[in-house]
Every structure is written in structure tokens, then in C-alpha cells.
Amino acid sequence: MTMKRIMTLVALTLVTCLSMTAGVREVFAANPRLSANNYQAYPDRDLPALTAAPVGYEPFFINHYGRHGSRWLISAGTYTYPIEQLEIGERNGKLTARGREVLDILRRVYADSQGRLGELSDIGHEQHQGIARRMFNNFPQVFAGDAPVEARSTVVIRCILSMQNEVDVLSSLNPQLRITTDASQATMYYMNYTDTVVKPLRSACYPMQHQYRDQWVNPKHMLKRLFTDQRFVRDSIQNPTQLMLNLFDVASNMQSHHAWEDVNLYDLFSKDDIYNVWRYNNLRWYILSGETPLTQCRVDYMEANLLRNFIADADRAIARGGKLDRDGKQHTAGASLRFGHESVVLPLCCLMGLNGADYRTTDVETLDQHWQSYKFFPMAANVQLVYFHKAGSDDVLVLPLLNEHEATLPVPTDVAPYYHWSAVRDYFLNKLSQQPVITPAQ
């Protein structure tokens, strides 16, 4: 290969990389709230119509795992650290006009959060009501007659309330439904499993993660928006990077509350800031949940019990779906609804290979071009596997949905966006059988 050819290929590669990066930047420029990652409010506007099932197939069962809806921030320190640092500027007369406005906003939103940290917000309740209503309307056959609906939640109150909002709507739409609810330590082994193998794998990546935080996250622009004297900032503000990350979380979570959703703090950050803070958080979530050699491709297997539960519930549903009960009535298999956390939804997507979430790389610099966490786990994120059968046929089709959008699986299909469940089931079981054996750190 000639040197000219090599240089041409290098140039094309650089252009491609820059173009892909620009794509993410443009997304955030158009809607900075998407950079909120797991703080993003559920995107329930303008949902696309679903592709009709092949002729003769009707839905009879839904396998589901959903994250709780929008919530208050969990840690008081996310609010109080920025307040404390801005109050240093206030006492010394070093805040800009915008800095004084921001301090006032922070004090008021923190006051509203008292006694509410981590709790489901008003918007969070509404998100699950809407999801349940659309689920019922999209797949009325699943919720017909006295169909069984088994709803389970983790033991965290925001998840229990998310479950309750959905089953209340389903019950109002069809009072005949046989709904059961549960929230127990007995089911936490698959609802929110504590995998002791995962912690040291993640911890081994923290030095590298912190290195990129310090490389990418630059609070210079934000500090000028807040303080009049940058020498004072250098001498008096304890941790400007932490101040920036906390303020970014507060700005991101404003969309969780009706009282605050119109308050925009993104002007504190340049377009590069928004992209770079998101980029750092994207890497952080990839280490926490992704199927990457950085963590020996093991982390997403912490949801192995959950995936096995999906398979077991589907097996039972298929065995009873469309069967005649002893009373002579034909019943749907209903729905298996589970409610938990984004820290489960994201690795579950990775383990399933949903929408390419199982992307593997050690190239941290280009990760954001191929894997974007915000596409998977907004508030109220949900994975739905909807099962369809046809009279006179043993073939069962499944339609995978992620946040109510048709999703892909790494399984061949001749009926896209539907898949033959037998092929998907085999893929899942084969994936589970390949759980990596961990090599201890030297």
C-alpha cells in the first residue's frame, strides 16, 4: 500500500470519527436534556406506531422489567455541596448575577427535596400511568377478560409506587384482571441481585475512569458564569470538578418535577461541557454495566438470574396460553411485570444484546461513537418482550420493545421486527452458558 493510500485512509477514518462525534454533539445541542443519561425524563412523546404482527398472530403474554419513574436526587450532598461553594462566593461578594440566581434556585429546590430524597416525583407517577395505558391499548388481547397480571417490585418505595401506578391503571381499564403484587426480599435475587464478583472488576477500572474525568471535565466556563473573580475561585473553591458534576446532575434532574421542569441551568455549561460531562458519565455507566473486556465481559451477567426468570415465565405462559381452563374458558397468559432500577435495566439490555447494547471495546476514546447509555435507561425505562401465537401453530413470535420502541436482538429472523421465540430462547440460554470465568487480579 502506498504512503498516499495510507494517508487517505487515515484522513477518511478521522473524518468518520469526527462526524460520529459531531452527531452526538448535535443531538445534545438540539436537546441538552438527553445528556442527563439516567436522569432523563421518559421520552413518551411521538412514540412510533408498532409494526403489525404477521397475519393470524395475536399477542397473549408480556414479559417486562421497568425502572421506577422520575425521582428526587438520592443524595442531599448533590444539592448541598454546590450551595456551600456558592455561599463562599456570596459571603465574599464574588458571585455574578447568574451565580446569585443559581444559588437561589438551589436553595429552593433543596428545600423542596426535604424528606423526599430518592422518592418518586409527580412526573414519575404520571410516566407509569401512561406506560400502563399504552401497554393495555397496544396489546388488548393480553389484558382481556380475567387475565392474570403478576406484578413484582424491589423493596424500594419508589419502585413499589411505580408498580402501583401501573396496576391501578390496568385495573381501571379492566376490573376483571387477576392482579397480584409483591415486593419482597425473597425475589431480590433476580429483581436486583447483589453480585459480589462485580465490585472488584469495577473497582479495578476506577483509576482509568478518574483519569478520563480529569481529562474531559473542565469547569472553566461554568466558573466564569458563576464567579466574578477566578483567582478567588482558585484560592477558595474546594473541588471545582465536583461542583460541576453536582450542578450538572441538578440541572439534569429538573425535568423530573413539574415545579422545576421549565427551569434551565444548562446555560452554565458550554456545548463542549455538556458533551464532555455526558461522555464521562457514559464511560462510567459502561464500566458499571457494559459487556466490556475492561471488566472481563462479566458485569452484565449479574442479570443472569433475571434473564432466567424471563425465560421461565415465558415457558409457563406458553404452556398455559390459549389453553382451556377447567371452567371451559380460554384465557390469555397475561403479563409478568417487574419494577426496579436503571442499574438493572442497563446490564439486562447488555446481556440480551438489545439494540447493540452488548458492544465490546476497550477503546475508551471512541466509546461514545458506538455506545450511548442515554438511549437505554431514562426514568421509567422498560424492556418488554411481547409474545404472539397463531391458531393451529406451535410457533411463537416475540416482539422486543425498549422504552416502547421496536428493538433488535442479535438473532436471525425472517419476520423482523418480530423474532421466533425458539431462536431467541436458544440464544439467551447459550449466552447464559458462556458466563466468563473471572481471572483474579495479579
Coordinates of C-alpha atoms in Angstrom, one line a residue:
M1 CA 0.0 0.0 0.0
T2 CA 1.4 3.4 -1.0
M3 CA 2.0 6.1 1.5
K4 CA -0.6 8.3 -0.3
R5 CA -3.1 5.5 0.1
I6 CA -2.3 5.1 3.8
M7 CA -2.7 8.9 4.4
T8 CA -6.0 8.9 2.5
L9 CA -7.3 6.0 4.7
V10 CA -6.2 7.8 7.9
A11 CA -7.9 11.0 6.7
L12 CA -11.1 9.2 6.0
T13 CA -11.0 7.5 9.4
L14 CA -10.5 10.8 11.1
V15 CA -13.4 12.4 9.2
T16 CA -15.7 9.5 10.0
C17 CA -14.8 9.6 13.7
L18 CA -15.3 13.4 13.8
S19 CA -18.6 13.0 12.0
M20 CA -19.9 10.4 14.5
T21 CA -18.8 12.5 17.4
A22 CA -20.4 15.6 15.9
G23 CA -23.6 13.5 15.7
V24 CA -23.7 13.1 19.5
R25 CA -22.9 16.7 20.0
E26 CA -25.7 17.8 17.6
V27 CA -28.2 15.6 19.5
F28 CA -27.3 17.4 22.7
A29 CA -27.3 20.8 21.0
A30 CA -30.8 20.2 19.9
N31 CA -31.9 18.7 23.2
P32 CA -29.4 19.1 26.1
R33 CA -31.8 17.1 28.4
L34 CA -30.7 13.9 26.6
S35 CA -27.3 14.4 28.1
A36 CA -28.9 13.7 31.5
N37 CA -28.4 10.0 31.0
N38 CA -30.3 8.2 33.8
Y39 CA -31.9 11.5 34.9
Q40 CA -33.6 11.9 31.5
A41 CA -37.4 12.1 31.8
Y42 CA -39.2 9.2 30.0
P43 CA -39.5 10.1 26.2
D44 CA -43.2 9.4 25.8
R45 CA -44.0 11.9 23.1
D46 CA -44.4 11.0 19.5
L47 CA -44.0 7.3 20.1
P48 CA -44.0 5.4 16.7
A49 CA -46.8 3.0 15.7
L50 CA -45.8 -0.6 16.2
T51 CA -45.5 -2.9 13.2
A52 CA -48.5 -5.2 12.8
A53 CA -47.9 -8.8 13.6
P54 CA -47.8 -11.4 10.8
V55 CA -51.3 -12.5 9.7
G56 CA -53.0 -14.6 12.2
Y57 CA -50.7 -13.9 15.1
E58 CA -52.1 -12.3 18.3
P59 CA -50.4 -11.2 21.5
F60 CA -51.0 -13.4 24.6
F61 CA -48.2 -12.6 27.0
I62 CA -45.8 -9.8 28.1
N63 CA -42.5 -10.2 29.9
H64 CA -41.5 -6.9 31.4
Y65 CA -38.9 -5.2 33.5
G66 CA -39.3 -1.5 34.2
R67 CA -37.3 1.1 36.0
H68 CA -39.0 3.4 38.6
G69 CA -40.2 6.7 37.2
S70 CA -38.6 10.1 37.7
R71 CA -37.4 10.8 41.2
W72 CA -35.8 13.3 43.5
L73 CA -32.0 13.1 43.7
I74 CA -30.9 10.4 46.2
S75 CA -28.0 12.2 47.9
A76 CA -28.5 15.5 49.8
G77 CA -24.9 16.3 49.0
T78 CA -25.7 16.7 45.3
Y79 CA -27.7 19.8 46.3
T80 CA -25.8 21.0 49.4
Y81 CA -22.2 20.9 48.0
P82 CA -23.0 23.4 45.3
I83 CA -24.9 25.6 47.8
E84 CA -22.0 25.5 50.2
Q85 CA -19.5 26.5 47.5
L86 CA -21.7 29.3 46.1
E87 CA -22.3 30.6 49.6
I88 CA -18.5 31.1 49.9
G89 CA -18.7 33.3 46.9
E90 CA -21.8 35.1 48.2
R91 CA -20.1 35.9 51.6
N92 CA -17.2 37.4 49.7
G93 CA -19.2 39.3 47.1
K94 CA -17.8 37.2 44.3
L95 CA -20.9 35.8 42.6
T96 CA -22.1 37.0 39.2
A97 CA -25.7 37.9 38.8
R98 CA -26.3 34.5 37.3
G99 CA -24.4 32.9 40.3
R100 CA -26.8 34.6 42.7
E101 CA -29.8 33.3 40.7
V102 CA -28.4 29.8 40.7
L103 CA -27.8 29.9 44.4
D104 CA -31.4 31.0 45.0
I105 CA -32.7 28.2 42.7
L106 CA -30.5 25.6 44.5
R107 CA -31.7 26.7 48.0
R108 CA -35.4 26.5 46.9
V109 CA -35.1 23.1 45.1
Y110 CA -33.2 21.7 48.1
A111 CA -35.9 22.9 50.5
D112 CA -38.5 21.2 48.3
S113 CA -36.4 18.0 48.5
Q114 CA -36.6 17.8 52.3
G115 CA -38.0 14.4 53.3
R116 CA -38.2 13.4 49.6
L117 CA -34.7 12.3 48.7
G118 CA -34.9 9.3 46.3
E119 CA -38.7 9.3 46.2
L120 CA -40.8 9.1 43.1
S121 CA -41.7 12.6 41.8
D122 CA -45.1 13.8 40.5
I123 CA -43.9 13.2 36.9
G124 CA -42.7 9.8 37.9
H125 CA -46.2 8.7 38.8
E126 CA -47.6 10.0 35.5
Q127 CA -44.9 8.2 33.5
H128 CA -46.0 4.8 34.7
Q129 CA -49.7 5.6 34.3
G130 CA -49.0 6.4 30.7
I131 CA -46.9 3.3 30.1
A132 CA -49.6 1.1 31.5
R133 CA -52.4 2.7 29.4
R134 CA -50.4 2.3 26.2
M135 CA -49.5 -1.2 27.1
F136 CA -53.2 -2.0 27.5
N137 CA -54.2 -0.2 24.3
N138 CA -51.3 -1.7 22.2
F139 CA -52.0 -5.3 23.3
P140 CA -55.6 -5.5 24.5
Q141 CA -55.7 -9.3 24.0
V142 CA -53.1 -9.7 26.7
F143 CA -55.3 -7.9 29.2
A144 CA -58.7 -9.4 28.1
G145 CA -61.2 -11.0 30.5
D146 CA -59.7 -12.2 33.8
A147 CA -56.1 -12.5 32.5
P148 CA -53.5 -12.9 35.2
V149 CA -51.1 -10.0 35.8
E150 CA -48.2 -10.8 38.2
A151 CA -46.5 -7.6 39.3
R152 CA -43.3 -7.6 41.4
S153 CA -41.2 -4.8 42.7
T154 CA -37.9 -4.4 44.5
V155 CA -38.4 -3.4 48.1
V156 CA -37.6 0.3 47.4
I157 CA -40.6 2.6 47.8
R158 CA -40.2 4.5 44.5
C159 CA -40.3 1.1 42.7
I160 CA -43.3 -0.1 44.7
L161 CA -45.2 3.1 43.9
S162 CA -44.2 2.8 40.2
M163 CA -45.7 -0.7 40.2
Q164 CA -48.8 0.5 42.0
N165 CA -49.4 3.3 39.4
E166 CA -49.3 0.8 36.6
V167 CA -51.5 -1.8 38.1
D168 CA -54.0 0.8 39.2
V169 CA -54.4 1.9 35.6
L170 CA -54.7 -1.6 34.3
S171 CA -57.3 -2.4 36.9
S172 CA -59.3 0.7 36.0
L173 CA -59.2 -0.3 32.3
N174 CA -60.3 -3.9 33.1
P175 CA -61.6 -4.6 36.6
Q176 CA -61.7 -8.3 35.8
L177 CA -57.9 -8.7 35.6
R178 CA -56.5 -11.0 38.3
I179 CA -53.7 -8.8 39.5
T180 CA -51.2 -9.8 42.2
T181 CA -48.5 -7.5 43.6
D182 CA -45.4 -8.3 45.6
A183 CA -42.3 -6.6 47.0
S184 CA -40.1 -8.9 48.9
Q185 CA -36.5 -9.9 49.8
A186 CA -37.5 -13.3 48.5
T187 CA -37.4 -12.1 44.9
M188 CA -34.4 -9.7 45.1
Y189 CA -32.0 -12.4 43.9
Y190 CA -33.3 -11.7 40.4
M191 CA -35.1 -8.4 40.8
N192 CA -31.9 -6.6 42.0
Y193 CA -29.2 -9.1 42.5
T194 CA -26.1 -8.2 44.5
D195 CA -23.3 -9.8 42.6
T196 CA -20.1 -9.8 44.7
V197 CA -17.9 -10.7 41.7
V198 CA -18.7 -7.4 40.0
K199 CA -17.5 -5.0 42.6
P200 CA -13.7 -5.7 42.3
L201 CA -14.0 -5.7 38.5
R202 CA -15.5 -2.2 38.5
S203 CA -13.0 -1.0 41.2
A204 CA -10.1 -2.0 39.0
C205 CA -11.3 0.4 36.4
Y206 CA -11.7 3.4 38.7
P207 CA -8.2 4.9 38.2
M208 CA -8.7 4.9 34.5
Q209 CA -12.2 6.3 34.9
H210 CA -10.9 9.1 37.1
Q211 CA -8.1 9.8 34.6
Y212 CA -10.7 10.5 31.9
R213 CA -12.8 12.5 34.2
D214 CA -9.9 14.8 34.8
Q215 CA -9.1 14.9 31.1
W216 CA -12.6 15.6 29.8
V217 CA -14.4 17.5 32.5
N218 CA -13.3 21.2 32.6
P219 CA -15.3 23.6 34.8
K220 CA -13.6 26.7 33.5
H221 CA -16.6 28.1 31.5
M222 CA -19.0 27.3 34.4
L223 CA -16.9 29.0 36.9
K224 CA -16.8 32.2 34.9
R225 CA -20.6 32.1 34.7
L226 CA -20.9 31.8 38.5
F227 CA -18.0 33.8 39.9
T228 CA -16.6 37.3 39.1
D229 CA -13.0 36.6 40.3
Q230 CA -11.2 33.5 39.0
R231 CA -8.3 34.0 41.4
F232 CA -10.7 33.8 44.3
V233 CA -12.1 30.6 42.8
R234 CA -8.6 29.0 42.7
D235 CA -8.0 30.0 46.3
S236 CA -11.4 29.3 47.8
I237 CA -13.5 26.7 45.9
Q238 CA -12.5 23.3 47.2
N239 CA -13.3 21.0 44.2
P240 CA -14.5 22.7 41.0
T241 CA -14.8 19.5 39.1
Q242 CA -17.1 18.0 41.8
L243 CA -19.1 21.3 41.8
M244 CA -19.6 21.0 38.1
L245 CA -20.7 17.3 38.2
N246 CA -23.1 18.1 41.0
L247 CA -24.6 21.1 39.3
F248 CA -24.9 19.0 36.1
D249 CA -26.9 16.4 38.0
V250 CA -29.2 19.0 39.5
A251 CA -29.7 20.6 36.0
S252 CA -30.4 17.2 34.6
N253 CA -32.9 16.2 37.2
M254 CA -35.0 19.4 37.0
Q255 CA -37.0 17.6 34.3
S256 CA -38.3 15.2 37.0
H257 CA -40.6 17.8 38.6
H258 CA -43.5 19.8 37.3
A259 CA -42.5 22.7 39.5
W260 CA -38.9 22.8 38.1
E261 CA -39.1 21.3 34.6
D262 CA -39.1 24.8 33.0
V263 CA -36.0 25.9 35.0
N264 CA -33.0 25.7 32.7
L265 CA -29.5 25.5 34.2
Y266 CA -27.8 24.2 31.1
D267 CA -26.6 27.8 30.3
L268 CA -23.9 27.2 32.9
F269 CA -22.2 24.8 30.5
S270 CA -20.8 25.3 27.1
K271 CA -21.7 22.8 24.3
D272 CA -18.4 21.2 24.8
D273 CA -19.0 20.9 28.6
I274 CA -22.4 19.2 28.0
Y275 CA -20.8 16.7 25.6
N276 CA -17.8 16.0 27.9
V277 CA -19.7 15.6 31.1
W278 CA -22.0 13.2 29.3
R279 CA -19.0 11.4 27.8
Y280 CA -17.5 10.9 31.2
N281 CA -20.8 9.6 32.6
N282 CA -21.2 7.4 29.5
L283 CA -17.9 5.8 30.3
R284 CA -18.8 5.4 33.9
W285 CA -22.0 3.6 33.0
Y286 CA -20.2 1.4 30.5
I287 CA -17.8 0.3 33.3
L288 CA -20.8 -0.3 35.7
S289 CA -23.0 -2.2 33.3
G290 CA -21.4 -2.9 29.9
E291 CA -20.1 -6.1 28.4
T292 CA -16.6 -5.0 28.0
P293 CA -13.1 -6.6 28.3
L294 CA -12.3 -3.8 30.7
T295 CA -14.3 -5.9 33.3
Q296 CA -13.6 -9.3 31.7
C297 CA -17.1 -9.2 29.9
R298 CA -18.6 -10.3 33.2
V299 CA -20.6 -7.4 34.6
D300 CA -23.8 -7.7 32.7
Y301 CA -24.1 -11.4 33.8
M302 CA -25.2 -10.0 37.2
E303 CA -28.6 -10.1 35.5
A304 CA -28.4 -13.8 34.6
N305 CA -31.0 -14.7 37.3
L306 CA -33.3 -12.1 35.8
L307 CA -32.9 -13.4 32.3
R308 CA -33.6 -16.9 33.5
N309 CA -36.7 -15.6 35.2
F310 CA -37.8 -14.1 31.9
I311 CA -37.3 -17.5 30.2
A312 CA -39.1 -19.4 32.9
D313 CA -42.1 -17.1 32.9
A314 CA -42.3 -17.3 29.2
D315 CA -42.2 -21.1 29.3
R316 CA -45.1 -21.2 31.8
A317 CA -47.0 -18.6 29.7
I318 CA -46.6 -20.6 26.5
A319 CA -47.7 -23.8 28.3
R320 CA -50.9 -22.2 29.5
G321 CA -51.5 -19.5 26.9
G322 CA -54.6 -20.4 24.8
K323 CA -55.3 -23.5 26.9
L324 CA -58.8 -24.3 28.1
D325 CA -59.2 -23.9 31.9
R326 CA -61.3 -26.4 33.8
D327 CA -64.2 -24.0 33.6
G328 CA -64.1 -24.3 29.8
K329 CA -63.0 -20.7 29.2
Q330 CA -60.0 -19.8 27.1
H331 CA -57.6 -17.4 28.8
T332 CA -54.7 -15.3 27.8
A333 CA -51.4 -15.9 29.7
G334 CA -51.5 -12.2 30.8
A335 CA -48.4 -10.3 31.9
S336 CA -45.3 -10.6 34.2
L337 CA -44.4 -7.1 35.3
R338 CA -41.3 -6.4 37.3
F339 CA -40.2 -3.0 38.7
G340 CA -36.8 -1.9 39.7
H341 CA -33.8 0.2 38.8
E342 CA -31.7 1.5 35.9
S343 CA -28.8 -0.4 37.4
V344 CA -30.7 -3.5 36.4
V345 CA -32.2 -2.3 33.1
L346 CA -28.9 -1.3 31.5
P347 CA -27.0 -4.6 32.2
L348 CA -30.1 -6.5 31.2
C349 CA -30.1 -4.8 27.8
C350 CA -26.4 -5.6 27.5
L351 CA -26.9 -9.3 28.4
M352 CA -29.8 -9.6 26.0
G353 CA -27.9 -7.7 23.3
L354 CA -30.8 -5.4 22.9
N355 CA -30.1 -2.7 20.3
G356 CA -26.4 -3.5 20.3
A357 CA -26.0 -2.8 24.0
D358 CA -23.6 -5.8 24.1
Y359 CA -21.0 -3.7 22.2
R360 CA -17.5 -4.7 23.3
T361 CA -14.5 -2.4 23.3
T362 CA -11.5 -1.3 25.4
D363 CA -11.1 1.8 23.3
V364 CA -12.4 4.4 25.8
E365 CA -11.7 7.3 23.4
T366 CA -14.2 6.2 20.8
L367 CA -16.8 4.5 23.1
D368 CA -19.2 7.4 22.7
Q369 CA -19.4 6.9 19.0
H370 CA -20.7 3.4 19.3
W371 CA -22.4 3.1 22.7
Q372 CA -24.6 5.8 24.2
S373 CA -26.1 5.0 27.6
Y374 CA -28.8 7.6 27.3
K375 CA -30.6 5.5 24.6
F376 CA -31.3 2.7 27.1
F377 CA -32.3 3.9 30.6
P378 CA -34.2 7.1 31.1
M379 CA -36.5 7.4 34.1
A380 CA -39.2 4.7 33.8
A381 CA -37.1 2.8 31.2
N382 CA -38.7 -0.6 30.3
V383 CA -37.9 -3.7 28.4
Q384 CA -41.0 -5.5 27.1
L385 CA -40.9 -8.9 25.3
V386 CA -44.4 -9.3 23.8
Y387 CA -45.3 -12.9 22.7
F388 CA -47.6 -13.8 19.9
H389 CA -49.2 -17.1 18.8
K390 CA -51.3 -18.3 16.0
A391 CA -54.2 -20.8 16.0
G392 CA -53.1 -24.2 14.7
S393 CA -49.4 -23.4 15.0
D394 CA -46.8 -24.1 17.7
D395 CA -44.6 -21.2 16.5
V396 CA -44.4 -18.4 19.0
L397 CA -43.2 -15.0 17.9
V398 CA -41.7 -12.3 20.2
L399 CA -41.6 -8.6 19.7
P400 CA -38.8 -6.9 21.7
L401 CA -39.5 -3.3 22.8
L402 CA -37.2 -0.9 24.6
N403 CA -39.0 2.1 26.0
E404 CA -41.9 1.2 23.8
H405 CA -39.9 1.3 20.6
E406 CA -39.3 -1.8 18.5
A407 CA -35.8 -3.1 19.3
T408 CA -33.3 -5.5 17.8
L409 CA -31.7 -8.7 19.1
P410 CA -28.6 -10.4 17.8
V411 CA -30.7 -13.3 16.5
P412 CA -31.6 -14.1 12.8
T413 CA -35.2 -13.5 11.8
D414 CA -37.3 -13.7 8.7
V415 CA -40.2 -11.8 10.3
A416 CA -38.5 -8.6 11.6
P417 CA -39.1 -6.7 13.8
Y418 CA -40.5 -9.9 15.2
Y419 CA -38.4 -13.0 16.2
H420 CA -39.1 -16.6 16.6
W421 CA -39.1 -17.2 20.3
S422 CA -37.5 -20.6 20.0
A423 CA -34.4 -18.9 18.3
V424 CA -34.4 -16.1 20.9
R425 CA -34.7 -18.6 23.8
D426 CA -31.8 -20.7 22.4
Y427 CA -29.7 -17.5 22.0
F428 CA -30.4 -16.5 25.6
L429 CA -29.6 -19.9 27.0
N430 CA -26.4 -20.1 25.0
K431 CA -25.4 -16.7 26.2
L432 CA -26.1 -17.7 29.8
S433 CA -24.0 -20.8 29.4
Q434 CA -21.0 -18.6 28.3
Q435 CA -20.7 -16.7 31.6
P436 CA -17.0 -15.8 31.8
V437 CA -14.8 -17.3 34.4
I438 CA -13.0 -14.5 36.2
T439 CA -9.3 -14.3 36.3
P440 CA -8.2 -13.0 39.7
A441 CA -6.2 -9.8 39.7
Q442 CA -2.4 -10.4 40.0

